[in-house]
Structures are given as C-alpha cells and as structure tokens.
C-alpha cells in the first residue's frame, strides 16, 4: 500500500511505544463525582498511554479537533509546527487512539486544507482504507471573508473512520424540513407521500411493457429505461391505491413513497451552518459561557459535535476527545447522556474546561441544552498526569500502587481493559485475574506480607506455596515479580511463565 513518507517517520512509528508510562492523579471531584466521566490535564500522548490499560476497546466514538497547523499562534495554544513535526505529532496519537475503539466504534477528526490531505493518507495507514467511512464537509463560515487574497474558505472537513469495515451509522431523526416535501393531494388514508420514480436505468427483463392509465392513455418507459416493477406488480399497487396518475389521471404513473413507511434519515456529507452551526455560533456560545474571561478562540459549535454523537453513539456510550480545547465534546456528550473522557494539555483545562463543565452540571441553558432538554446533573473527576511509573534506570517508582500496576499488567497480558472486578480476581491477593484459563499473578509492594524475601516480591518456593494455598489455580499461570528463585524445570512443572518486573513490562 502506498504510504506517506516524511523526515522522522520511522521515529514517529516508535513514539507511541516509547512514551513514558505515567499514572493519573486524582485532583478533584465535581457534581456527584461520577468517576465514569474524566477531565484529564496533560499531554495527550502520555495521558492516552496512562488511560489505555483501563479503557482499551471501550470507546464508541472519538471526536478530535487537533491543531490544524494553520501557522497561527492562538491565545491558548500555538498552531505552528513544521509540516513533518505535525505528522510526527499526529501519528502516535492516532495509533494509540485506535486502541481505544470498540469493535463498533468510530473516529471523527476535524481538519482543513493545511494538513487534511496528508492526514487522510496517514489515517488510511493507521485505520485501513477499508475503514474510511466518509468526509463530511462542515460549512464553518457564515459569510465570505473579502480580505482573503485568493479564496475565502467556507468549510472544514470531518474525516470519519471506523474500527471495522462495514460500520453502520445510526440514522438521524427525521426533521420537519425533510418531512415537508411529502404531501397528500389525494387524501390517501396512509398519509403524506412522495411520487417515486417508476423507471429503472438497469435492464430489467420484466420492465418493458405498455400500460394504460385511468383515462385510457398508454405509457411505456423512455428509450433505454425500464419500469422498476413488473406489469402485474404495477397493477397490484394501482389496485391498492399506491400509484399516482397525476391530478387528472392521465400523467405517467408514479409509485407512492409514504412518509409513514420511510425510515429515519441517512447521514449526508454536507453539514450546513443552519443545521449544525458555524464558527460564529461557537464564538457566541463561548461568549455566553465566559462573558468576563478571554474567550477560547477555536471552539466548535455544540450542534456539530451533537450531530456526530447522534450518528456514532447511543445513551451511556463512552466518548473520547484528546484535544479537548474549551471542552465542547465533553459538554455535549454530558448533555446527551453519554460518558466521556476529555484530555487537554493547556491551562485552559482549568480556566475553560473545568468551569464550563461545572456549568453543564448546573444545567447551563446554552448550546444544545434546549434541544436535548438538558436540566443539569451528574458529575466528573478532574485528573492530572502523575510521575512516570519507571525511573530513568527502569525501576518502578515505589509510590505506584498495586492496583495501578495490576491494571498495566492485565492489559499487557490480555490486550483488554482493566475493569474492576476482573474475572477470577481475589482482592488483596496477588491474583490479578484469569483470562482464557490462564491466571495472572503480580507480586508487588509486599502484597503477600513482609516476612518473605523483598517483601514478597520474589517468586520463591515459599511464595509459590503461599500462592497455591491462598489463590490456587489448576491451569497455566503467569507470574510477574522482581525475581525468581525457581528453576526452569520447576516453573515448567508448575505451568508457570515468569515475567520479571520491571524489564518485562512494556511502557517504560
Ligand atoms: C482546535 S483546539 C480544540 C477545540 C475544541 N474542539 C473546542 O470546541 O473547544 C485544539 C486543542 O488541542 C490542544 N492540544 C494540542 N496539542 C495537545 C496535546 N499534545 N495534548 C493535549 N492537548 C493538546 C490545544 O491546547 C487546543 O486546546
């Protein structure tokens, strides 16, 4: 497959693996403190790495609005990376983000012409061309910018990719505007309808005949075209009142398409400012939220994010935005009854996201609130990135708690998220959980008590006997510990694979 090349591409491909593994430190709880919603302040590469053990394959929709590389210095962040650096910034983040997606998940990325076409090729490589769903054109401008030297840009793109090919979007609720083109000129009991095209372009063996209408006038398909149904079927539909021959009965027949029988609306690729708001809409939303503070300069309108979440998520699904900006995705997800994780590196995580989300909990009436009948409620936790788990020499920071390391070990061994309680786990013991018949043990922080060598962090015969007594398991076992005093033969006889901490832990 053709791929994009740039300076440091190879290094960029190693970055996601090399980024230090940090823990997340709780800072504060807001509203009812619902721990299912998280605002994280920190660089998203490190934050994603820290969150992955807990949320691998859990996220239904990722909506990100990364810096577009417009060469501007915005008030709250700089948007001026050298072209290769921008690609190097995006690649490892996209790679990590992909790991968060559920089987039925999708990722939505807003972008413009500065990097859009390069991003498309990059995303083709990370997500697979078969998983490219479509490009949405969002009409961001209300009016032309006459000062533009060449063209006044009216739109941004939203690239949509799914984790699996063949992803099916949720259809959108019908709007009054979409319904307004249906009418009922003949007072049909089945309600309003649209005259459907009776012809097919593709050859149809039973689609070439002449048929007489109510006035005796006969009709045949135009040259090269065919009736879309057979003569018998057309007569059957006519007998049932489903064929329209025009107001005087001598027009060519149309097959009625009833409003009551058409489904919800398939998403389209052009999203107008009237439907989902424009840059002006989001600026007004910002002003209403922060009348006294400096507005965040590059927000998205709430309705734009709402449209994406309507198509890509259901109630209670988890939404992730790792370039949170002023907090739009989190605010919209919250108002729509979705769970959310938002990551923002800048100070505006505190100056904008936090107060905005607190206002959401209090029921602020702006943005999509009226449309979704948002009354307030719920909560979230605010977290920051903590110290790296491993120091420069590769040792584990002694502050790291057993549960945190267990989450890391679990996801490394099973490639699945750590959801408490894990299957087979026994709290307060080294048994982290069982997966596919394999028990995963972690000897760390003296979990077995201080009487044993190195506080029980070494796999000795005595520790093995203790494990067998406290948390026995008949099948294969994996034991993570600082050292092992058992010989190869003993390990094999016991069905144990030993992994040494910290050397065999990924993420250093
Ligand atoms: C275009 S803004 C997002 C705006 C957002 N959609 C909104 O409606 O407010 C991009 C954001 O990404 C943040 N950002 C850039 N690089 C980041 C990184 N490495 N980690 C976390 N956030 C980052 C910037 O600080 C900025 O707030």
Short mmCIF file of C-alpha atoms and ligand atoms in Angstrom, two decimals, residues 42-44 65-67 77 93 296 298-300 322-328 343-346 348, ligand 1:
data_model
loop_
_atom_site.label_atom_id
_atom_site.label_comp_id
_atom_site.label_asym_id
_atom_site.label_seq_id
_atom_site.Cartn_x
_atom_site.Cartn_y
_atom_site.Cartn_z
CA UNK A 42 -1.76 16.73 30.32
CA UNK A 43 -0.14 15.93 27.04
CA UNK A 44 -2.46 13.55 25.28
CA UNK A 65 -10.29 18.63 16.65
CA UNK A 66 -6.48 18.76 16.63
CA UNK A 67 -4.48 21.89 15.85
CA UNK A 77 -2.09 27.32 22.14
CA UNK A 93 -1.68 9.73 18.89
CA UNK A 296 -11.27 30.38 23.70
CA UNK A 298 -11.07 27.96 18.14
CA UNK A 299 -14.10 26.18 19.60
CA UNK A 300 -16.54 24.05 17.64
CA UNK A 322 -7.94 14.05 23.37
CA UNK A 323 -7.73 17.65 22.05
CA UNK A 324 -10.49 18.99 24.25
CA UNK A 325 -9.89 22.75 23.79
CA UNK A 326 -12.67 24.57 25.62
CA UNK A 327 -14.48 21.30 26.47
CA UNK A 328 -17.14 21.19 23.74
CA UNK A 343 -7.82 15.43 27.59
CA UNK A 344 -6.36 18.90 27.28
CA UNK A 345 -2.73 19.92 27.73
CA UNK A 346 -3.17 23.68 28.10
CA UNK A 348 -7.48 26.17 29.65
C1 LIG B 1 -8.64 23.26 17.89
S1 LIG B 1 -8.50 23.13 19.59
C2 LIG B 1 -9.86 22.14 20.05
C3 LIG B 1 -11.11 22.95 20.23
C4 LIG B 1 -12.28 22.18 20.73
N1 LIG B 1 -12.83 21.30 19.72
C5 LIG B 1 -13.36 23.09 21.23
O1 LIG B 1 -14.50 23.01 20.76
O2 LIG B 1 -13.08 23.90 22.12
C6 LIG B 1 -7.14 22.06 19.80
C7 LIG B 1 -6.74 21.86 21.25
O3 LIG B 1 -5.81 20.80 21.33
C8 LIG B 1 -4.93 21.09 22.41
N2 LIG B 1 -3.71 20.31 22.23
C9 LIG B 1 -2.76 20.46 21.28
N3 LIG B 1 -1.79 19.55 21.43
C10 LIG B 1 -2.13 18.79 22.50
C11 LIG B 1 -1.54 17.68 23.16
N4 LIG B 1 -0.37 17.19 22.74
N5 LIG B 1 -2.15 17.15 24.22
C12 LIG B 1 -3.35 17.65 24.64
N6 LIG B 1 -3.96 18.71 24.07
C13 LIG B 1 -3.37 19.27 23.00
C14 LIG B 1 -4.71 22.58 22.32
O4 LIG B 1 -4.26 23.12 23.55
C15 LIG B 1 -6.10 23.06 21.92
O5 LIG B 1 -6.83 23.39 23.05
#
